[in-house]
mmCIF file of N, CA and C and ligand atoms in Angstrom:
data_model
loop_
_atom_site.group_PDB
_atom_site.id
_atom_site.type_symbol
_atom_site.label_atom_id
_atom_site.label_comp_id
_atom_site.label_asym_id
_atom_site.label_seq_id
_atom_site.Cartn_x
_atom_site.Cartn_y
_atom_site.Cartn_z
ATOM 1 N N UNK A 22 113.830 37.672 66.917
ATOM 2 C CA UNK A 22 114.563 38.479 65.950
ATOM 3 C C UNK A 22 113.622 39.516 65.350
ATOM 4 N N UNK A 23 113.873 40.611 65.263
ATOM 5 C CA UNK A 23 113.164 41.934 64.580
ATOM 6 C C UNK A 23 113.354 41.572 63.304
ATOM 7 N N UNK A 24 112.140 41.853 62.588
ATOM 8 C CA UNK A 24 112.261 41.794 61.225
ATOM 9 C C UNK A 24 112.011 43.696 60.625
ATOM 10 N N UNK A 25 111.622 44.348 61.807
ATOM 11 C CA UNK A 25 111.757 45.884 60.903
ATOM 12 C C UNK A 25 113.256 46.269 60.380
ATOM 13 N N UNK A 26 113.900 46.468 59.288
ATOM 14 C CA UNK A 26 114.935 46.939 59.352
ATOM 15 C C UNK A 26 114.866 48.391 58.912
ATOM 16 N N UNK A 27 115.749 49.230 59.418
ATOM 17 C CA UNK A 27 115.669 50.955 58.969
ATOM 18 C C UNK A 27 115.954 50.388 57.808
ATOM 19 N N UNK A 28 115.914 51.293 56.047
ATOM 20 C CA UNK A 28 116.486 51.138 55.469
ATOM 21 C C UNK A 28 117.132 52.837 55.260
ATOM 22 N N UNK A 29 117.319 53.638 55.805
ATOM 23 C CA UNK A 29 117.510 55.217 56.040
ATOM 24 C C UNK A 29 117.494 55.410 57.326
ATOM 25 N N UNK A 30 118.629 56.722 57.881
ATOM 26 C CA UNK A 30 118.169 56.723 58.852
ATOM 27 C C UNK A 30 119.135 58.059 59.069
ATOM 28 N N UNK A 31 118.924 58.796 57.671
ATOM 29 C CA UNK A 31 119.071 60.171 57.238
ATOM 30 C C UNK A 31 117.610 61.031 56.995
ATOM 31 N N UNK A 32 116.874 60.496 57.677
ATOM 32 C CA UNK A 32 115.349 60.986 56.917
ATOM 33 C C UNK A 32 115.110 61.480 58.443
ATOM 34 N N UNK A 33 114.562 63.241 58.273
ATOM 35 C CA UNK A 33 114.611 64.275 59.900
ATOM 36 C C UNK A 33 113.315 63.848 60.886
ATOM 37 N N UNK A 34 112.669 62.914 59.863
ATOM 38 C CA UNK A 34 111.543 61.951 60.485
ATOM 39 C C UNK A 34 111.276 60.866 61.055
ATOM 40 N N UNK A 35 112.838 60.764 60.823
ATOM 41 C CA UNK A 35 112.803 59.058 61.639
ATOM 42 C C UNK A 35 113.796 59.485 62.965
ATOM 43 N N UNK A 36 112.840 58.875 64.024
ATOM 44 C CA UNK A 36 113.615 59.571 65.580
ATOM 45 C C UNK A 36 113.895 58.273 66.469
ATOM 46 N N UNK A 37 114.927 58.877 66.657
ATOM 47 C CA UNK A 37 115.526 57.320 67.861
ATOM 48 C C UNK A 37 114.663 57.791 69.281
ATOM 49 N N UNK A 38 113.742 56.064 69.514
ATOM 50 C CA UNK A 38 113.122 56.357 70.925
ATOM 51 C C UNK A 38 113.874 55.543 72.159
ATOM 52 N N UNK A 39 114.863 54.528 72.228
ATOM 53 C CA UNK A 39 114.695 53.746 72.824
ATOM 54 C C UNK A 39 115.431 52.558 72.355
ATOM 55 N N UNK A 40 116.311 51.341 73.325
ATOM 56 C CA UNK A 40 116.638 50.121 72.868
ATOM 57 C C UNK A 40 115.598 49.023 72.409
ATOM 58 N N UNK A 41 116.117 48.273 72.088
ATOM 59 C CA UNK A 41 115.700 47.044 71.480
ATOM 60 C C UNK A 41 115.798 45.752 73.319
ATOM 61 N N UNK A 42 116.779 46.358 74.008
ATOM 62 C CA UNK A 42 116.961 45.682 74.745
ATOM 63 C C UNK A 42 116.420 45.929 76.388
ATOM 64 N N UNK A 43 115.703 47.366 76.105
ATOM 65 C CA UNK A 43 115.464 48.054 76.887
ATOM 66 C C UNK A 43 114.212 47.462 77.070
ATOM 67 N N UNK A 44 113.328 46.957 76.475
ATOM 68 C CA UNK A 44 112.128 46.414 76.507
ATOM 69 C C UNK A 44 112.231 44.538 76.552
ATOM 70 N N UNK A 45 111.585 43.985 77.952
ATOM 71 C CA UNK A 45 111.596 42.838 77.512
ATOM 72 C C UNK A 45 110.655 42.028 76.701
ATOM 73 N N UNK A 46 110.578 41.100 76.407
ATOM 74 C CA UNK A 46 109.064 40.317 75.950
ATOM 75 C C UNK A 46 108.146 40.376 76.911
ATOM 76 N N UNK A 47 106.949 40.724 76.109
ATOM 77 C CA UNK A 47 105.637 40.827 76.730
ATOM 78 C C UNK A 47 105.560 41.891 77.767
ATOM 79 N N UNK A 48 106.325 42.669 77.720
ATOM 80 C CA UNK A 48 106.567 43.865 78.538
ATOM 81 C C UNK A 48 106.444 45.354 77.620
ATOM 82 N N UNK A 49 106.014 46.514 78.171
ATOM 83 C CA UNK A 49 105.919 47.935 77.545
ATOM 84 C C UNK A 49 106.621 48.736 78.230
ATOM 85 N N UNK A 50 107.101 49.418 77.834
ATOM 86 C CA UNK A 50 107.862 50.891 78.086
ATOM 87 C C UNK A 50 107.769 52.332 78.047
ATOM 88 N N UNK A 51 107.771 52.959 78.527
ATOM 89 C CA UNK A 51 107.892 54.708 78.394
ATOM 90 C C UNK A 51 108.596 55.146 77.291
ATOM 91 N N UNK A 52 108.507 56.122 76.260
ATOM 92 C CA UNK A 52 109.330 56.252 75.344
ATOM 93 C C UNK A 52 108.890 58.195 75.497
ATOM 94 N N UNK A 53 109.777 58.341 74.822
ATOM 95 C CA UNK A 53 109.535 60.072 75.164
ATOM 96 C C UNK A 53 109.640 60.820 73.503
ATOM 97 N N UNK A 54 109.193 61.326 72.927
ATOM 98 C CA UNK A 54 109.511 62.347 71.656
ATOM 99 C C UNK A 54 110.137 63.753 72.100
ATOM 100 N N UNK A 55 110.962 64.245 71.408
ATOM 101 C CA UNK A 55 111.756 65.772 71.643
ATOM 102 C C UNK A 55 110.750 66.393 72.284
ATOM 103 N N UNK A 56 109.795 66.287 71.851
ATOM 104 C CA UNK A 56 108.815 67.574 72.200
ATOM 105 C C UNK A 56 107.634 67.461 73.409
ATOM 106 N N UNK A 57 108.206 66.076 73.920
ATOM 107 C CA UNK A 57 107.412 65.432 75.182
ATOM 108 C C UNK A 57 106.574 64.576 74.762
ATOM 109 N N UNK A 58 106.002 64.097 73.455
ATOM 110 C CA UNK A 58 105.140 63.880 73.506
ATOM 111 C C UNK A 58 105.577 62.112 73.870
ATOM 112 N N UNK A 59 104.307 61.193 74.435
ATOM 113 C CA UNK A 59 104.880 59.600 74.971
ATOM 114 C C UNK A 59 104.157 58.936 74.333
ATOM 115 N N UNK A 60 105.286 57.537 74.410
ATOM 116 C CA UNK A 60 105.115 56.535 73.607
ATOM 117 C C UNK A 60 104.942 55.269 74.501
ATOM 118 N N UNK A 61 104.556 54.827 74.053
ATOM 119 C CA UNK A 61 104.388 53.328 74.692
ATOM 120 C C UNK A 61 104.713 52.043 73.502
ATOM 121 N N UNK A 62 106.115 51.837 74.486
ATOM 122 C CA UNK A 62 106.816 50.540 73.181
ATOM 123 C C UNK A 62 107.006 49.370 74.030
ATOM 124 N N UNK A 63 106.558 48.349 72.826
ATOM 125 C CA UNK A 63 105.844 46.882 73.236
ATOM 126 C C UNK A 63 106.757 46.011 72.583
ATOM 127 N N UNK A 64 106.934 44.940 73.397
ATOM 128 C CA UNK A 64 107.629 43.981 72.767
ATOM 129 C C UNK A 64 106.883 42.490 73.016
ATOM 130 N N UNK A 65 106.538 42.169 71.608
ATOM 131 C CA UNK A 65 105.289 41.240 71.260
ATOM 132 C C UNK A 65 106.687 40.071 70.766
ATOM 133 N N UNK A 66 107.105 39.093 71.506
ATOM 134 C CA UNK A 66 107.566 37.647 71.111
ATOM 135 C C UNK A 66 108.869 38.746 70.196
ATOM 136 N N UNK A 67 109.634 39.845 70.532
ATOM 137 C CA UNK A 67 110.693 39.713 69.837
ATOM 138 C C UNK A 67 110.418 41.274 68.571
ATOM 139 N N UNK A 68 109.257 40.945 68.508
ATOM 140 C CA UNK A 68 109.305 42.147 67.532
ATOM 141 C C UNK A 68 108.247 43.595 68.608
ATOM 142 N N UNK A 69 108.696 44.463 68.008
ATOM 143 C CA UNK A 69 109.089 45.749 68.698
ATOM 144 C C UNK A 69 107.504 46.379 68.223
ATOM 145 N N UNK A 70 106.547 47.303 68.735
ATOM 146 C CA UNK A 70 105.571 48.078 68.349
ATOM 147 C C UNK A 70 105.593 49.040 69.319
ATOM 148 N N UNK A 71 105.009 49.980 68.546
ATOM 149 C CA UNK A 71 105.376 51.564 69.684
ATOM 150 C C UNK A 71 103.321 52.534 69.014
ATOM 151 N N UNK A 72 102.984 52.927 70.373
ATOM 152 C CA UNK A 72 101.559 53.257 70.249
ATOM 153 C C UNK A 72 101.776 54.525 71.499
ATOM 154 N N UNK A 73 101.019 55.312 70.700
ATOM 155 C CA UNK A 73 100.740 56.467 71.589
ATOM 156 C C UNK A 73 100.979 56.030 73.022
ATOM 157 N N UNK A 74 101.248 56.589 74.012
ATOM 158 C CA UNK A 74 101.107 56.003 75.421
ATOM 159 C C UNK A 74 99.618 56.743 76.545
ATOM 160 N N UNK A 75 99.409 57.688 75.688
ATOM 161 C CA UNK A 75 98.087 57.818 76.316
ATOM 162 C C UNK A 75 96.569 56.908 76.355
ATOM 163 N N UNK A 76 96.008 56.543 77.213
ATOM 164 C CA UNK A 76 94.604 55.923 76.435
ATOM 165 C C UNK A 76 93.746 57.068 76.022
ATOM 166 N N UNK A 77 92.811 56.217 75.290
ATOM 167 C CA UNK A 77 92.128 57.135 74.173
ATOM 168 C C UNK A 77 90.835 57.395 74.728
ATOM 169 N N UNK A 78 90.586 56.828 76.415
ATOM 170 C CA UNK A 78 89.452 56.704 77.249
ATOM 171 C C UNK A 78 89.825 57.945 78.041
ATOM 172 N N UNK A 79 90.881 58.334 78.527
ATOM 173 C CA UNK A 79 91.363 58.693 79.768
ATOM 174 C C UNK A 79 92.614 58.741 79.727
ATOM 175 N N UNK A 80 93.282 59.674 80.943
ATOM 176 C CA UNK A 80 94.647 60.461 80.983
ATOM 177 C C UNK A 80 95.322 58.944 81.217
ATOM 178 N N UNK A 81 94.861 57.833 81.606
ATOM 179 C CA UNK A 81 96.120 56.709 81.721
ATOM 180 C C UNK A 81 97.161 56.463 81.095
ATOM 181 N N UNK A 82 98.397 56.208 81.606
ATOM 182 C CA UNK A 82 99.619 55.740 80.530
ATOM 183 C C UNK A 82 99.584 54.440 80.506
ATOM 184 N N UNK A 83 99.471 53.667 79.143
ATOM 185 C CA UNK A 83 99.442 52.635 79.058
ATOM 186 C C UNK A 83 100.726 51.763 79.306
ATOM 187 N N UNK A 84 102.143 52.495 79.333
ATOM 188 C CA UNK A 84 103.219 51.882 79.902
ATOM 189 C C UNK A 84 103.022 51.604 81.755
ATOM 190 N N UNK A 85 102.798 52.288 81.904
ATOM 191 C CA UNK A 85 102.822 52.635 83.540
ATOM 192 C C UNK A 85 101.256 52.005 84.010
ATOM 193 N N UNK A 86 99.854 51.962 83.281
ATOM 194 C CA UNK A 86 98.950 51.333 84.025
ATOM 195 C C UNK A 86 98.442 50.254 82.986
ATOM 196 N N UNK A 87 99.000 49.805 82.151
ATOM 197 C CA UNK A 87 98.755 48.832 81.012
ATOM 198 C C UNK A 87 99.015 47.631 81.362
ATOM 199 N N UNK A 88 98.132 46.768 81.084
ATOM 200 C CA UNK A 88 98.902 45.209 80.863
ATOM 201 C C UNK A 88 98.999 44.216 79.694
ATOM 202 N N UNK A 89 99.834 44.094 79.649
ATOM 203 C CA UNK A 89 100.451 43.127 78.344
ATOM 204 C C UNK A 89 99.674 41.703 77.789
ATOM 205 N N UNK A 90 98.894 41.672 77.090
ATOM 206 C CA UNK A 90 97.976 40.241 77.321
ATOM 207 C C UNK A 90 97.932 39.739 75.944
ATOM 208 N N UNK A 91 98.848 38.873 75.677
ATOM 209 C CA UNK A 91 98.851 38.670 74.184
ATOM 210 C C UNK A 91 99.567 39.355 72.989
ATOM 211 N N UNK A 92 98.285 39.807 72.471
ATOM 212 C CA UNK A 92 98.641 40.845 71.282
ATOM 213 C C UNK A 92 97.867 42.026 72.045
ATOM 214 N N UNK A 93 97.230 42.236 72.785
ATOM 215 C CA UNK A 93 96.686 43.537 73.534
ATOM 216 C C UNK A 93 96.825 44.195 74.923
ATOM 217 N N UNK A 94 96.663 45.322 74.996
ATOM 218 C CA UNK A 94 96.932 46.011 76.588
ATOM 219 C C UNK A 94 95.646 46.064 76.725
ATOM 220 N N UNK A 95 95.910 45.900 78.061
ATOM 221 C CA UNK A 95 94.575 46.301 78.899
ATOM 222 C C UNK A 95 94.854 47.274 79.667
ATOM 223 N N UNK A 96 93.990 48.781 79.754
ATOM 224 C CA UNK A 96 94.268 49.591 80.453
ATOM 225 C C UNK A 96 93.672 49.551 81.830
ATOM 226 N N UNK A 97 94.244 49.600 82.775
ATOM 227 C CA UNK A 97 93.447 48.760 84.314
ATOM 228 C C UNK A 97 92.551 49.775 84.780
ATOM 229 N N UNK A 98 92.510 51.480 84.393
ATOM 230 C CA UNK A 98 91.835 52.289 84.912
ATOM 231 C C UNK A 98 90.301 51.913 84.656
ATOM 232 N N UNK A 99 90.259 51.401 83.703
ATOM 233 C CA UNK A 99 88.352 51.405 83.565
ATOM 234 C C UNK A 99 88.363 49.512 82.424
ATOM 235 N N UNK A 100 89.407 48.715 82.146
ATOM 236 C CA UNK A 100 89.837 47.628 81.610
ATOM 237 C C UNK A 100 89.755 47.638 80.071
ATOM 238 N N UNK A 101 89.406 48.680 79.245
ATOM 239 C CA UNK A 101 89.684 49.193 78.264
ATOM 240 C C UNK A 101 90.581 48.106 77.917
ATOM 241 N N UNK A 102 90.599 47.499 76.019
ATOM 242 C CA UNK A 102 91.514 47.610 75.570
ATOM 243 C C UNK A 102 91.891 47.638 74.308
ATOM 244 N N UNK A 103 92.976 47.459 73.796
ATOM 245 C CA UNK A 103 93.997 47.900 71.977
ATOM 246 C C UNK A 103 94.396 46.955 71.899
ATOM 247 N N UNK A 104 94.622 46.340 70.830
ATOM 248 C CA UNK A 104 95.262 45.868 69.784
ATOM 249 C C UNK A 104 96.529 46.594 69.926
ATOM 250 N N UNK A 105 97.831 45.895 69.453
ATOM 251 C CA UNK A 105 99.160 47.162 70.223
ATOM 252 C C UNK A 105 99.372 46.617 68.582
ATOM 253 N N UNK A 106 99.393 45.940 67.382
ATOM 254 C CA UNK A 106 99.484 45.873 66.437
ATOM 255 C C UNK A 106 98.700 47.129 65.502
ATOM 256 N N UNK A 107 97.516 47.159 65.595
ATOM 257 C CA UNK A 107 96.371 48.107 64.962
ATOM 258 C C UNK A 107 96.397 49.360 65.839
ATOM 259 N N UNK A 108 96.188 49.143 67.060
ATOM 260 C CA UNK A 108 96.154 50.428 67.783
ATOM 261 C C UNK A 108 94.222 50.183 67.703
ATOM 262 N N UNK A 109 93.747 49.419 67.526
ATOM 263 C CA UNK A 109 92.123 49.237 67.115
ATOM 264 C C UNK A 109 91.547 49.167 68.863
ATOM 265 N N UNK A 110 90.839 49.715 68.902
ATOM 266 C CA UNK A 110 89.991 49.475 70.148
ATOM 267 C C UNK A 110 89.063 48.216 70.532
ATOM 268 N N UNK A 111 89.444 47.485 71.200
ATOM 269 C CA UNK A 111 89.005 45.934 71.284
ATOM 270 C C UNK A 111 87.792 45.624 72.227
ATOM 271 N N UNK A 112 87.869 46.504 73.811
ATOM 272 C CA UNK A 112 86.714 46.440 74.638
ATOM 273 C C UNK A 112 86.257 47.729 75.343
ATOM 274 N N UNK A 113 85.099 47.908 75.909
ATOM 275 C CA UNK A 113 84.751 48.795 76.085
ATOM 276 C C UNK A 113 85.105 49.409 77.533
ATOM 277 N N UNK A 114 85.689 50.605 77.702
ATOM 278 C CA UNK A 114 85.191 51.633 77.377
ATOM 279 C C UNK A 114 85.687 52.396 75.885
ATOM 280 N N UNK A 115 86.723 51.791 75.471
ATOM 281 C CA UNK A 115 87.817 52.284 74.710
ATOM 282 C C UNK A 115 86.835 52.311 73.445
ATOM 283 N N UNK A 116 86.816 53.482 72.445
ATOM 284 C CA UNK A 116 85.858 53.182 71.221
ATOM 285 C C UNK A 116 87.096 53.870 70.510
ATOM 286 N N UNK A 117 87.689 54.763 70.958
ATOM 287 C CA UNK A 117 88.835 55.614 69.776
ATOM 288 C C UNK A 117 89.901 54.938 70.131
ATOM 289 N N UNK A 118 90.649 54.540 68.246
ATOM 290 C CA UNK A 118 91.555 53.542 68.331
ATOM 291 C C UNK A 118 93.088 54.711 68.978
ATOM 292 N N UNK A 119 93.822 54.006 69.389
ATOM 293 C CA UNK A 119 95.118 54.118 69.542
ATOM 294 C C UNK A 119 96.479 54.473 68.318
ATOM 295 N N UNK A 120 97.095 55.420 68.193
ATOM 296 C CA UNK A 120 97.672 55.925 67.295
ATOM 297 C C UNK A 120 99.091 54.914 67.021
ATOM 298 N N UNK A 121 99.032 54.421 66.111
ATOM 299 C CA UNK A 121 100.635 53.465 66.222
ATOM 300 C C UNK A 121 101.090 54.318 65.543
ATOM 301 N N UNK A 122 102.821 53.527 65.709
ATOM 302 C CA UNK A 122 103.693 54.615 65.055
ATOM 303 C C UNK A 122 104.720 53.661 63.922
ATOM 304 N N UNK A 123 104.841 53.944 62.713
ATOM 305 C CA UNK A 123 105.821 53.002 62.083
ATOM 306 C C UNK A 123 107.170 52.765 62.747
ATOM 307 N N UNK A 124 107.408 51.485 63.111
ATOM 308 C CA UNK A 124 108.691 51.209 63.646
ATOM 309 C C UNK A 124 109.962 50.640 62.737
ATOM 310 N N UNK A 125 111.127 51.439 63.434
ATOM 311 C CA UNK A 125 112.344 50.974 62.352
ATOM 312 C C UNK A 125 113.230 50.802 63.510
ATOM 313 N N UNK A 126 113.993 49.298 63.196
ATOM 314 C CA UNK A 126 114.948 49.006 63.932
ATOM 315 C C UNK A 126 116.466 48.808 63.415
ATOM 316 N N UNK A 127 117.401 49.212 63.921
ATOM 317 C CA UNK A 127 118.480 49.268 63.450
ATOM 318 C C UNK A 127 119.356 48.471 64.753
ATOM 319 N N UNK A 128 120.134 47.193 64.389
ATOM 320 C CA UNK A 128 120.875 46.747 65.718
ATOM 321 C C UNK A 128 119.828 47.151 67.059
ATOM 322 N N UNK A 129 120.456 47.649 67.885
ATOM 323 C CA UNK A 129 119.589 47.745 68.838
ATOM 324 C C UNK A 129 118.757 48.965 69.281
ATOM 325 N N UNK A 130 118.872 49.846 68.029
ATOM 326 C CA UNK A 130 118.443 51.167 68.247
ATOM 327 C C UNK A 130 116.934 51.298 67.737
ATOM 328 N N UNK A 131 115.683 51.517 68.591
ATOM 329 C CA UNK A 131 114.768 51.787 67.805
ATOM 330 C C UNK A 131 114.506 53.142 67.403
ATOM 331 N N UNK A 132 113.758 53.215 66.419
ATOM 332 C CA UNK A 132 113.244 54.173 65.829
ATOM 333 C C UNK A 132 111.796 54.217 65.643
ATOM 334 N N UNK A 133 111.264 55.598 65.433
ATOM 335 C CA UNK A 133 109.605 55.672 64.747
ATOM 336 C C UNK A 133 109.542 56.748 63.836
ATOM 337 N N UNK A 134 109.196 56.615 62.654
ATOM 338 C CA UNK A 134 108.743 57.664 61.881
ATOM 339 C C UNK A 134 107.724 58.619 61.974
ATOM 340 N N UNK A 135 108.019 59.914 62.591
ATOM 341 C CA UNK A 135 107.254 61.133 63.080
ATOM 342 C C UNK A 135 106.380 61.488 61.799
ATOM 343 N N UNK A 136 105.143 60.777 61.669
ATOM 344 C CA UNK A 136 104.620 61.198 60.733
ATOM 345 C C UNK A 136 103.199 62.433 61.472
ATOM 346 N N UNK A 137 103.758 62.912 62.411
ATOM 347 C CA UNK A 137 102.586 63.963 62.288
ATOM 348 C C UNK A 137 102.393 65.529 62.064
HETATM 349 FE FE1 FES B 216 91.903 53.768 79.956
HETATM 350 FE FE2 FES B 216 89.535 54.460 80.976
HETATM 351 S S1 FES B 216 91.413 55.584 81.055
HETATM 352 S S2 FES B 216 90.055 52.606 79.966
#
């Protein structure tokens, strides 16, 4: 069960990326912003986290070359990895953390607040 709930979802900052159902457990996803920019949304035991989808080592997408290990991805290009909670950089090569994004869930619609 998600415990983010939207409480707004009149605010021009909060953007629908994606289902709730679209992602399984322990699995990541592609997520896209208007303006191209990608997301990578994680589903940790039920609750939902969404992190830049680029690594912070290298052009890798962490949806597409990531693996799900816990609470962290491992990026397979060089084994890099994040924290998908913190976005914190955990092994090396990776030293710059990963950008998370506040998540809001509504029924099955997710959301992230475009705070940039
Ligand atoms: Fe991700 Fe190098 S590109 S660890």
């Amino acid at each position: 069960m998600n415990q983010q709930l939207i409480t707004t979802d009149s605010s021009e900052n909060i953007v629908p990326i994606c289902l709730v159902s679209d992602v399984e457990p322990g699995e990541v996803i592609q997520a896209e912003l208007s303006d191209g920019h990608q997301l990578a949304v994680y589903n940790l035991e039920g609750v939902i986290y969404v992190t830049d989808d680029k690594c912070t080592h290298g052009d890798a997408s962490l949806s597409e070359d990531g693996m799900v290990e816990g609470d962290e991805v491992e990026c397979t290009w060089h084994f890099g990895r994040f924290d998908i909670r913190t976005g914190k950089a955990c092994a090396m090569p990776c030293t710059v953390p990963l950008k998370t994004w506040v998540v809001r869930v509504k029924g099955d619609q997710v959301y992230v607040e475009d705070d940039r």
